[in-house]
PDB file of C-alpha atoms and ligand atoms in Angstrom:
ATOM      1  CA  UNK A   1       0.763  38.700  38.189  1.00  0.00           C
ATOM      2  CA  UNK A   2      -2.432  39.710  39.886  1.00  0.00           C
ATOM      3  CA  UNK A   3      -4.899  37.136  41.108  1.00  0.00           C
ATOM      4  CA  UNK A   4      -7.322  37.636  38.364  1.00  0.00           C
ATOM      5  CA  UNK A   5      -5.152  37.033  35.504  1.00  0.00           C
ATOM      6  CA  UNK A   6      -3.602  34.231  37.398  1.00  0.00           C
ATOM      7  CA  UNK A   7      -6.941  32.529  37.905  1.00  0.00           C
ATOM      8  CA  UNK A   8      -7.762  33.061  34.055  1.00  0.00           C
ATOM      9  CA  UNK A   9      -4.460  31.586  33.133  1.00  0.00           C
ATOM     10  CA  UNK A  10      -5.153  28.765  35.520  1.00  0.00           C
ATOM     11  CA  UNK A  11      -8.438  27.864  34.044  1.00  0.00           C
ATOM     12  CA  UNK A  12      -7.104  28.281  30.533  1.00  0.00           C
ATOM     13  CA  UNK A  13      -4.332  25.826  31.385  1.00  0.00           C
ATOM     14  CA  UNK A  14      -7.089  23.323  32.926  1.00  0.00           C
ATOM     15  CA  UNK A  15      -9.169  23.947  29.732  1.00  0.00           C
ATOM     16  CA  UNK A  16      -6.257  22.928  27.399  1.00  0.00           C
ATOM     17  CA  UNK A  17      -5.530  20.091  29.671  1.00  0.00           C
ATOM     18  CA  UNK A  18      -9.027  18.764  29.559  1.00  0.00           C
ATOM     19  CA  UNK A  19      -8.974  19.231  25.797  1.00  0.00           C
ATOM     20  CA  UNK A  20      -5.724  17.268  25.580  1.00  0.00           C
ATOM     21  CA  UNK A  21      -7.205  14.523  27.595  1.00  0.00           C
ATOM     22  CA  UNK A  22     -10.370  14.463  25.475  1.00  0.00           C
ATOM     23  CA  UNK A  23      -8.310  14.459  22.274  1.00  0.00           C
ATOM     24  CA  UNK A  24      -6.098  11.773  23.656  1.00  0.00           C
ATOM     25  CA  UNK A  25      -9.187   9.695  24.471  1.00  0.00           C
ATOM     26  CA  UNK A  26     -10.584   9.987  21.015  1.00  0.00           C
ATOM     27  CA  UNK A  27      -7.486   8.767  19.557  1.00  0.00           C
ATOM     28  CA  UNK A  28      -7.116   5.940  21.854  1.00  0.00           C
ATOM     29  CA  UNK A  29     -10.674   4.890  20.972  1.00  0.00           C
ATOM     30  CA  UNK A  30      -9.777   5.251  17.290  1.00  0.00           C
ATOM     31  CA  UNK A  31      -6.554   3.181  17.664  1.00  0.00           C
ATOM     32  CA  UNK A  32      -8.578   0.422  19.487  1.00  0.00           C
ATOM     33  CA  UNK A  33     -11.085   0.393  16.645  1.00  0.00           C
ATOM     34  CA  UNK A  34      -8.364   0.071  14.150  1.00  0.00           C
ATOM     35  CA  UNK A  35      -6.419  -2.490  16.044  1.00  0.00           C
ATOM     36  CA  UNK A  36      -9.592  -4.561  16.226  1.00  0.00           C
ATOM     37  CA  UNK A  37     -10.120  -4.209  12.596  1.00  0.00           C
ATOM     38  CA  UNK A  38      -6.783  -5.350  11.940  1.00  0.00           C
ATOM     39  CA  UNK A  39      -7.269  -8.537  13.991  1.00  0.00           C
ATOM     40  CA  UNK A  40     -10.658  -9.086  12.099  1.00  0.00           C
ATOM     41  CA  UNK A  41      -9.063  -8.870   8.870  1.00  0.00           C
ATOM     42  CA  UNK A  42      -6.668 -11.552   9.835  1.00  0.00           C
ATOM     43  CA  UNK A  43      -9.170 -13.726  11.380  1.00  0.00           C
ATOM     44  CA  UNK A  44     -11.508 -13.662   8.407  1.00  0.00           C
ATOM     45  CA  UNK A  45      -8.650 -13.594   5.968  1.00  0.00           C
ATOM     46  CA  UNK A  46     -10.472 -10.439   4.353  1.00  0.00           C
ATOM     47  CA  UNK A  47      -7.473  -9.461   2.316  1.00  0.00           C
ATOM     48  CA  UNK A  48      -7.444  -9.689  -1.352  1.00  0.00           C
ATOM     49  CA  UNK A  49      -4.268 -11.182  -3.164  1.00  0.00           C
ATOM     50  CA  UNK A  50      -3.334  -9.864  -6.478  1.00  0.00           C
ATOM     51  CA  UNK A  51      -0.774 -11.174  -8.714  1.00  0.00           C
ATOM     52  CA  UNK A  52       1.080  -8.993 -11.231  1.00  0.00           C
ATOM     53  CA  UNK A  53       3.315 -10.647 -13.824  1.00  0.00           C
ATOM     54  CA  UNK A  54       7.068  -9.762 -14.311  1.00  0.00           C
ATOM     55  CA  UNK A  55       8.031 -10.221 -17.905  1.00  0.00           C
ATOM     56  CA  UNK A  56      11.348 -10.897 -19.486  1.00  0.00           C
ATOM     57  CA  UNK A  57      11.802  -7.948 -21.773  1.00  0.00           C
ATOM     58  CA  UNK A  58      14.070  -9.728 -24.337  1.00  0.00           C
ATOM     59  CA  UNK A  59      11.850 -12.798 -24.665  1.00  0.00           C
ATOM     60  CA  UNK A  60       8.371 -11.666 -23.656  1.00  0.00           C
ATOM     61  CA  UNK A  61       7.874 -14.703 -21.404  1.00  0.00           C
ATOM     62  CA  UNK A  62       6.456 -14.238 -17.901  1.00  0.00           C
ATOM     63  CA  UNK A  63       9.265 -14.607 -15.397  1.00  0.00           C
ATOM     64  CA  UNK A  64       7.087 -14.641 -12.120  1.00  0.00           C
ATOM     65  CA  UNK A  65       4.587 -12.699 -10.183  1.00  0.00           C
ATOM     66  CA  UNK A  66       4.484 -10.314  -7.468  1.00  0.00           C
ATOM     67  CA  UNK A  67       2.006 -11.026  -4.766  1.00  0.00           C
ATOM     68  CA  UNK A  68       0.302  -7.850  -3.637  1.00  0.00           C
ATOM     69  CA  UNK A  69      -2.152  -7.878  -0.474  1.00  0.00           C
ATOM     70  CA  UNK A  70      -4.843  -5.368  -0.164  1.00  0.00           C
ATOM     71  CA  UNK A  71      -7.530  -5.060   2.553  1.00  0.00           C
ATOM     72  CA  UNK A  72     -10.984  -4.971   0.841  1.00  0.00           C
ATOM     73  CA  UNK A  73     -12.657  -1.818   2.218  1.00  0.00           C
ATOM     74  CA  UNK A  74     -11.304  -1.048   5.653  1.00  0.00           C
ATOM     75  CA  UNK A  75     -13.714   1.139   7.659  1.00  0.00           C
ATOM     76  CA  UNK A  76     -11.222   2.971   9.832  1.00  0.00           C
ATOM     77  CA  UNK A  77      -8.602   3.524   7.395  1.00  0.00           C
ATOM     78  CA  UNK A  78      -8.516   6.352   4.573  1.00  0.00           C
ATOM     79  CA  UNK A  79      -6.302   4.231   2.224  1.00  0.00           C
ATOM     80  CA  UNK A  80      -4.151   1.012   1.817  1.00  0.00           C
ATOM     81  CA  UNK A  81      -1.078   3.121   2.648  1.00  0.00           C
ATOM     82  CA  UNK A  82      -2.797   4.396   5.860  1.00  0.00           C
ATOM     83  CA  UNK A  83      -3.426   0.798   6.473  1.00  0.00           C
ATOM     84  CA  UNK A  84       0.036  -0.679   6.191  1.00  0.00           C
ATOM     85  CA  UNK A  85       1.380   2.563   8.022  1.00  0.00           C
ATOM     86  CA  UNK A  86      -0.792   1.719  11.048  1.00  0.00           C
ATOM     87  CA  UNK A  87       0.096  -2.124  10.990  1.00  0.00           C
ATOM     88  CA  UNK A  88       3.808  -0.922  11.206  1.00  0.00           C
ATOM     89  CA  UNK A  89       3.096   1.056  14.488  1.00  0.00           C
ATOM     90  CA  UNK A  90       1.405  -1.928  16.337  1.00  0.00           C
ATOM     91  CA  UNK A  91       2.832  -4.879  17.871  1.00  0.00           C
ATOM     92  CA  UNK A  92       1.028  -7.170  15.308  1.00  0.00           C
ATOM     93  CA  UNK A  93       3.450  -6.226  12.603  1.00  0.00           C
ATOM     94  CA  UNK A  94       5.395  -9.548  12.530  1.00  0.00           C
ATOM     95  CA  UNK A  95       2.261 -11.518  12.827  1.00  0.00           C
ATOM     96  CA  UNK A  96       0.642  -9.813  10.064  1.00  0.00           C
ATOM     97  CA  UNK A  97       3.579 -10.032   7.779  1.00  0.00           C
ATOM     98  CA  UNK A  98       3.633 -13.804   8.260  1.00  0.00           C
ATOM     99  CA  UNK A  99      -0.091 -14.046   7.741  1.00  0.00           C
ATOM    100  CA  UNK A 100       0.374 -12.071   4.527  1.00  0.00           C
ATOM    101  CA  UNK A 101       3.218 -14.342   3.293  1.00  0.00           C
ATOM    102  CA  UNK A 102       1.354 -17.501   4.168  1.00  0.00           C
ATOM    103  CA  UNK A 103      -1.783 -16.342   2.543  1.00  0.00           C
ATOM    104  CA  UNK A 104       0.146 -15.158  -0.739  1.00  0.00           C
ATOM    105  CA  UNK A 105       1.745 -18.613  -0.722  1.00  0.00           C
ATOM    106  CA  UNK A 106      -1.500 -20.499  -0.374  1.00  0.00           C
ATOM    107  CA  UNK A 107      -3.404 -18.416  -2.882  1.00  0.00           C
ATOM    108  CA  UNK A 108      -0.620 -18.533  -5.263  1.00  0.00           C
ATOM    109  CA  UNK A 109      -0.452 -22.272  -5.304  1.00  0.00           C
ATOM    110  CA  UNK A 110      -4.258 -22.410  -5.492  1.00  0.00           C
ATOM    111  CA  UNK A 111      -4.331 -20.076  -8.330  1.00  0.00           C
ATOM    112  CA  UNK A 112      -1.720 -21.715 -10.552  1.00  0.00           C
ATOM    113  CA  UNK A 113      -3.954 -23.730 -12.796  1.00  0.00           C
ATOM    114  CA  UNK A 114      -2.913 -27.168 -14.552  1.00  0.00           C
ATOM    115  CA  UNK A 115      -1.460 -25.375 -17.566  1.00  0.00           C
ATOM    116  CA  UNK A 116       0.674 -23.105 -15.451  1.00  0.00           C
ATOM    117  CA  UNK A 117       1.970 -25.513 -12.893  1.00  0.00           C
ATOM    118  CA  UNK A 118       4.363 -27.025 -15.273  1.00  0.00           C
ATOM    119  CA  UNK A 119       6.206 -23.842 -15.626  1.00  0.00           C
ATOM    120  CA  UNK A 120       8.939 -22.611 -13.417  1.00  0.00           C
ATOM    121  CA  UNK A 121       7.647 -19.317 -12.271  1.00  0.00           C
ATOM    122  CA  UNK A 122       9.088 -17.212  -9.444  1.00  0.00           C
ATOM    123  CA  UNK A 123       7.044 -15.856  -6.729  1.00  0.00           C
ATOM    124  CA  UNK A 124       7.820 -12.186  -5.480  1.00  0.00           C
ATOM    125  CA  UNK A 125       6.813 -11.551  -1.906  1.00  0.00           C
ATOM    126  CA  UNK A 126       7.063  -8.182  -0.194  1.00  0.00           C
ATOM    127  CA  UNK A 127       8.540  -8.401   3.158  1.00  0.00           C
ATOM    128  CA  UNK A 128       9.478  -5.725   5.752  1.00  0.00           C
ATOM    129  CA  UNK A 129      13.263  -5.994   6.523  1.00  0.00           C
ATOM    130  CA  UNK A 130      12.721  -5.889  10.141  1.00  0.00           C
ATOM    131  CA  UNK A 131      10.662  -9.090   9.817  1.00  0.00           C
ATOM    132  CA  UNK A 132      13.619 -11.035   8.613  1.00  0.00           C
ATOM    133  CA  UNK A 133      15.712  -9.854  11.668  1.00  0.00           C
ATOM    134  CA  UNK A 134      13.188 -10.965  14.057  1.00  0.00           C
ATOM    135  CA  UNK A 135      14.477 -14.208  15.754  1.00  0.00           C
ATOM    136  CA  UNK A 136      11.132 -15.975  15.694  1.00  0.00           C
ATOM    137  CA  UNK A 137      11.508 -15.875  11.739  1.00  0.00           C
ATOM    138  CA  UNK A 138      14.603 -18.092  11.886  1.00  0.00           C
ATOM    139  CA  UNK A 139      12.578 -21.018  12.574  1.00  0.00           C
ATOM    140  CA  UNK A 140      11.963 -22.395   9.121  1.00  0.00           C
ATOM    141  CA  UNK A 141       8.050 -21.994   9.242  1.00  0.00           C
ATOM    142  CA  UNK A 142       7.988 -20.620   5.653  1.00  0.00           C
ATOM    143  CA  UNK A 143      10.189 -23.408   4.452  1.00  0.00           C
ATOM    144  CA  UNK A 144       7.765 -26.054   5.893  1.00  0.00           C
ATOM    145  CA  UNK A 145       4.835 -24.245   4.343  1.00  0.00           C
ATOM    146  CA  UNK A 146       6.541 -24.273   0.963  1.00  0.00           C
ATOM    147  CA  UNK A 147       7.490 -28.034   1.267  1.00  0.00           C
ATOM    148  CA  UNK A 148       3.744 -28.640   2.029  1.00  0.00           C
ATOM    149  CA  UNK A 149       2.610 -26.852  -0.926  1.00  0.00           C
ATOM    150  CA  UNK A 150       5.158 -27.879  -3.248  1.00  0.00           C
ATOM    151  CA  UNK A 151       7.176 -24.818  -4.088  1.00  0.00           C
ATOM    152  CA  UNK A 152      10.995 -24.593  -4.042  1.00  0.00           C
ATOM    153  CA  UNK A 153      12.620 -21.964  -2.030  1.00  0.00           C
ATOM    154  CA  UNK A 154      14.575 -20.901  -5.024  1.00  0.00           C
ATOM    155  CA  UNK A 155      11.189 -20.002  -6.563  1.00  0.00           C
ATOM    156  CA  UNK A 156      10.695 -17.355  -4.001  1.00  0.00           C
ATOM    157  CA  UNK A 157      12.016 -13.872  -3.896  1.00  0.00           C
ATOM    158  CA  UNK A 158      11.767 -11.651  -0.908  1.00  0.00           C
ATOM    159  CA  UNK A 159      11.321  -8.119  -1.883  1.00  0.00           C
ATOM    160  CA  UNK A 160      12.704  -5.786   0.613  1.00  0.00           C
ATOM    161  CA  UNK A 161      11.691  -2.216   0.211  1.00  0.00           C
ATOM    162  CA  UNK A 162      14.578   0.398   0.660  1.00  0.00           C
ATOM    163  CA  UNK A 163      12.129   2.767   1.942  1.00  0.00           C
ATOM    164  CA  UNK A 164      12.393   1.341   5.597  1.00  0.00           C
ATOM    165  CA  UNK A 165      15.681   2.032   6.977  1.00  0.00           C
ATOM    166  CA  UNK A 166      18.130  -0.705   7.374  1.00  0.00           C
ATOM    167  CA  UNK A 167      20.629   0.391   9.943  1.00  0.00           C
ATOM    168  CA  UNK A 168      22.830  -2.431  11.021  1.00  0.00           C
ATOM    169  CA  UNK A 169      23.983  -3.823   7.560  1.00  0.00           C
ATOM    170  CA  UNK A 170      26.331  -6.322   9.053  1.00  0.00           C
ATOM    171  CA  UNK A 171      23.671  -8.126  10.901  1.00  0.00           C
ATOM    172  CA  UNK A 172      21.348  -7.940   7.941  1.00  0.00           C
ATOM    173  CA  UNK A 173      23.848  -9.345   5.707  1.00  0.00           C
ATOM    174  CA  UNK A 174      24.187 -12.285   8.277  1.00  0.00           C
ATOM    175  CA  UNK A 175      20.329 -12.715   8.359  1.00  0.00           C
ATOM    176  CA  UNK A 176      20.165 -12.621   4.442  1.00  0.00           C
ATOM    177  CA  UNK A 177      22.974 -15.213   4.043  1.00  0.00           C
ATOM    178  CA  UNK A 178      20.885 -17.480   6.305  1.00  0.00           C
ATOM    179  CA  UNK A 179      17.809 -17.165   3.896  1.00  0.00           C
ATOM    180  CA  UNK A 180      20.084 -17.621   0.861  1.00  0.00           C
ATOM    181  CA  UNK A 181      21.371 -20.818   2.259  1.00  0.00           C
ATOM    182  CA  UNK A 182      18.022 -22.112   2.288  1.00  0.00           C
ATOM    183  CA  UNK A 183      17.580 -21.132  -1.435  1.00  0.00           C
ATOM    184  CA  UNK A 184      15.600 -17.761  -1.142  1.00  0.00           C
ATOM    185  CA  UNK A 185      16.672 -14.766  -3.274  1.00  0.00           C
ATOM    186  CA  UNK A 186      16.444 -11.311  -2.479  1.00  0.00           C
ATOM    187  CA  UNK A 187      15.237  -8.203  -4.429  1.00  0.00           C
ATOM    188  CA  UNK A 188      15.693  -4.651  -3.337  1.00  0.00           C
ATOM    189  CA  UNK A 189      12.515  -2.888  -4.018  1.00  0.00           C
ATOM    190  CA  UNK A 190      11.821   0.787  -4.868  1.00  0.00           C
ATOM    191  CA  UNK A 191      15.361   1.626  -6.011  1.00  0.00           C
ATOM    192  CA  UNK A 192      15.988   5.050  -6.918  1.00  0.00           C
ATOM    193  CA  UNK A 193      13.021   6.418  -4.856  1.00  0.00           C
ATOM    194  CA  UNK A 194      15.725   8.346  -2.717  1.00  0.00           C
ATOM    195  CA  UNK A 195      16.678   7.119   0.759  1.00  0.00           C
ATOM    196  CA  UNK A 196      19.810   4.784   0.861  1.00  0.00           C
ATOM    197  CA  UNK A 197      19.867   2.863  -2.345  1.00  0.00           C
ATOM    198  CA  UNK A 198      23.546   2.613  -3.037  1.00  0.00           C
ATOM    199  CA  UNK A 199      24.623   1.598   0.310  1.00  0.00           C
ATOM    200  CA  UNK A 200      21.573  -1.019   0.385  1.00  0.00           C
ATOM    201  CA  UNK A 201      22.740  -2.523  -3.056  1.00  0.00           C
ATOM    202  CA  UNK A 202      26.468  -2.769  -2.089  1.00  0.00           C
ATOM    203  CA  UNK A 203      26.005  -4.383   1.323  1.00  0.00           C
ATOM    204  CA  UNK A 204      23.055  -6.609   0.612  1.00  0.00           C
ATOM    205  CA  UNK A 205      24.113  -7.793  -2.871  1.00  0.00           C
ATOM    206  CA  UNK A 206      20.580  -8.525  -4.033  1.00  0.00           C
ATOM    207  CA  UNK A 207      19.870 -11.028  -6.797  1.00  0.00           C
ATOM    208  CA  UNK A 208      17.310  -8.487  -8.169  1.00  0.00           C
ATOM    209  CA  UNK A 209      17.083  -4.648  -8.173  1.00  0.00           C
ATOM    210  CA  UNK A 210      13.491  -3.266  -8.742  1.00  0.00           C
ATOM    211  CA  UNK A 211      13.915   0.086 -10.244  1.00  0.00           C
ATOM    212  CA  UNK A 212      11.198   2.443  -8.740  1.00  0.00           C
ATOM    213  CA  UNK A 213       8.400   3.709 -11.284  1.00  0.00           C
ATOM    214  CA  UNK A 214       9.571   7.273 -10.614  1.00  0.00           C
ATOM    215  CA  UNK A 215      12.686   6.348 -12.515  1.00  0.00           C
ATOM    216  CA  UNK A 216      10.870   4.418 -15.266  1.00  0.00           C
ATOM    217  CA  UNK A 217       8.061   6.675 -16.056  1.00  0.00           C
ATOM    218  CA  UNK A 218       8.804   8.703 -19.312  1.00  0.00           C
ATOM    219  CA  UNK A 219      12.418   7.372 -19.199  1.00  0.00           C
ATOM    220  CA  UNK A 220      12.542   7.636 -23.122  1.00  0.00           C
ATOM    221  CA  UNK A 221      12.228  11.473 -22.664  1.00  0.00           C
ATOM    222  CA  UNK A 222      14.172  11.928 -19.505  1.00  0.00           C
ATOM    223  CA  UNK A 223      17.941  12.375 -19.557  1.00  0.00           C
ATOM    224  CA  UNK A 224      18.526  12.385 -15.731  1.00  0.00           C
ATOM    225  CA  UNK A 225      16.458   9.223 -15.453  1.00  0.00           C
ATOM    226  CA  UNK A 226      18.359   7.504 -18.404  1.00  0.00           C
ATOM    227  CA  UNK A 227      21.837   8.462 -16.888  1.00  0.00           C
ATOM    228  CA  UNK A 228      20.881   6.974 -13.456  1.00  0.00           C
ATOM    229  CA  UNK A 229      19.354   3.880 -14.868  1.00  0.00           C
ATOM    230  CA  UNK A 230      22.457   3.170 -17.185  1.00  0.00           C
ATOM    231  CA  UNK A 231      24.652   3.532 -13.943  1.00  0.00           C
ATOM    232  CA  UNK A 232      22.528   1.137 -12.132  1.00  0.00           C
ATOM    233  CA  UNK A 233      22.429  -1.264 -15.049  1.00  0.00           C
ATOM    234  CA  UNK A 234      26.213  -1.210 -15.255  1.00  0.00           C
ATOM    235  CA  UNK A 235      26.425  -2.080 -11.550  1.00  0.00           C
ATOM    236  CA  UNK A 236      23.840  -4.860 -12.113  1.00  0.00           C
ATOM    237  CA  UNK A 237      25.865  -6.421 -15.180  1.00  0.00           C
ATOM    238  CA  UNK A 238      29.241  -6.330 -13.067  1.00  0.00           C
ATOM    239  CA  UNK A 239      27.548  -7.698  -9.954  1.00  0.00           C
ATOM    240  CA  UNK A 240      25.622 -10.404 -11.775  1.00  0.00           C
ATOM    241  CA  UNK A 241      22.128  -8.753 -10.583  1.00  0.00           C
ATOM    242  CA  UNK A 242      19.189  -8.666 -12.678  1.00  0.00           C
ATOM    243  CA  UNK A 243      17.060  -5.535 -12.960  1.00  0.00           C
ATOM    244  CA  UNK A 244      13.304  -5.392 -12.933  1.00  0.00           C
ATOM    245  CA  UNK A 245      11.915  -2.029 -14.022  1.00  0.00           C
ATOM    246  CA  UNK A 246       8.524  -1.123 -12.421  1.00  0.00           C
ATOM    247  CA  UNK A 247       5.664   0.905 -13.450  1.00  0.00           C
ATOM    248  CA  UNK A 248       5.891   0.371 -17.397  1.00  0.00           C
ATOM    249  CA  UNK A 249       2.915   2.074 -18.951  1.00  0.00           C
ATOM    250  CA  UNK A 250       4.069   2.951 -22.497  1.00  0.00           C
ATOM    251  CA  UNK A 251       5.507   1.202 -25.350  1.00  0.00           C
ATOM    252  CA  UNK A 252       8.135   3.870 -25.798  1.00  0.00           C
ATOM    253  CA  UNK A 253       9.337   2.943 -22.137  1.00  0.00           C
ATOM    254  CA  UNK A 254       9.586  -0.744 -23.082  1.00  0.00           C
ATOM    255  CA  UNK A 255      11.574   0.019 -26.256  1.00  0.00           C
ATOM    256  CA  UNK A 256      13.969   2.210 -24.553  1.00  0.00           C
ATOM    257  CA  UNK A 257      14.658  -0.308 -21.553  1.00  0.00           C
ATOM    258  CA  UNK A 258      14.968  -3.331 -24.268  1.00  0.00           C
ATOM    259  CA  UNK A 259      17.403  -1.303 -26.005  1.00  0.00           C
ATOM    260  CA  UNK A 260      19.559  -0.681 -23.001  1.00  0.00           C
ATOM    261  CA  UNK A 261      19.482  -4.386 -22.214  1.00  0.00           C
ATOM    262  CA  UNK A 262      17.243  -4.339 -18.988  1.00  0.00           C
ATOM    263  CA  UNK A 263      16.154  -7.799 -18.104  1.00  0.00           C
ATOM    264  CA  UNK A 264      12.702  -7.789 -16.800  1.00  0.00           C
ATOM    265  CA  UNK A 265       9.740  -5.333 -16.189  1.00  0.00           C
ATOM    266  CA  UNK A 266       6.474  -5.083 -14.625  1.00  0.00           C
ATOM    267  CA  UNK A 267       3.641  -2.571 -15.099  1.00  0.00           C
ATOM    268  CA  UNK A 268       0.267  -1.943 -16.558  1.00  0.00           C
ATOM    269  CA  UNK A 269       1.450  -2.073 -20.141  1.00  0.00           C
ATOM    270  CA  UNK A 270       2.799  -5.840 -19.675  1.00  0.00           C
ATOM    271  CA  UNK A 271      -0.029  -7.094 -17.205  1.00  0.00           C
ATOM    272  CA  UNK A 272      -2.297  -5.667 -14.453  1.00  0.00           C
ATOM    273  CA  UNK A 273      -2.466  -7.313 -10.922  1.00  0.00           C
ATOM    274  CA  UNK A 274      -5.173  -9.797 -10.924  1.00  0.00           C
ATOM    275  CA  UNK A 275      -6.981 -11.961  -8.695  1.00  0.00           C
ATOM    276  CA  UNK A 276      -6.207 -14.804 -11.031  1.00  0.00           C
ATOM    277  CA  UNK A 277      -2.757 -15.695 -12.244  1.00  0.00           C
ATOM    278  CA  UNK A 278      -2.432 -14.524 -15.624  1.00  0.00           C
ATOM    279  CA  UNK A 279       0.747 -14.379 -17.702  1.00  0.00           C
ATOM    280  CA  UNK A 280       1.997 -11.043 -18.838  1.00  0.00           C
ATOM    281  CA  UNK A 281       2.913  -9.985 -22.567  1.00  0.00           C
ATOM    282  CA  UNK A 282       4.837  -7.769 -24.496  1.00  0.00           C
ATOM    283  CA  UNK A 283       2.494  -5.418 -26.481  1.00  0.00           C
ATOM    284  CA  UNK A 284       3.097  -5.086 -30.153  1.00  0.00           C
ATOM    285  CA  UNK A 285       5.783  -2.447 -30.506  1.00  0.00           C
ATOM    286  CA  UNK A 286       5.215  -1.437 -34.095  1.00  0.00           C
TER     287      UNK A 286
HETATM  288 CA1   CA B 301       7.033  -4.436  -4.289  1.00  0.00          CA
END
């Protein structure tokens, strides 16, 4: 290599390095801004909580509500998914989860009006599987909050998404039995969206299986979805697990699932997520 091309290459390297440093710094700044925004959202409780009804497909009665927390208009995030993805990468993930859980519970109890208070609804709360594994969460904080606001643990169902990898199933089973001994129940969320559904179902023996909307949409017309849902239904009956079908938007889907014997369902056709707690209902199917 002659000295001219050596020095050009050298300056090119230096240029790429400076560019790398510049980009890295921009990323760091953005990270810092996002991190600050996350902290502010928690401080100001500027998350909106929505409650979506889960309806018994056989009786039409509302069985419970799923609490969904959404940041209002986050400045440095492109979408809600982006926001949650970011939270998952920070050291705030546990704190944020706990914050969301407590906020959902407080808003739930505040939102139940006199009329609804006499009824025995169940509250479904999304929770990251790793949070349950965290030692700090064995302390019974949630239990104390429930006692304070007058909800029994057996009215609370933790929804664990199967999208996040559970690797140590034995440890997980142990942690879940700890929660179950306090009365909580478990739902596996997004079942059928890929990933490790079957293993998750077999090891964690959830009380509820939430079937992913991708399996439910147009199920009345899709043979492969019908076959898979039938298989999971048979498993559920044998293992005394209840199924909740998600993402119902059409009457035909309701009719198909009712005929199959599916227990519960959730979706726009039965009730949208709302800031106030409203029971869902079966649309007229004629
Ligand atoms: Ca969910």
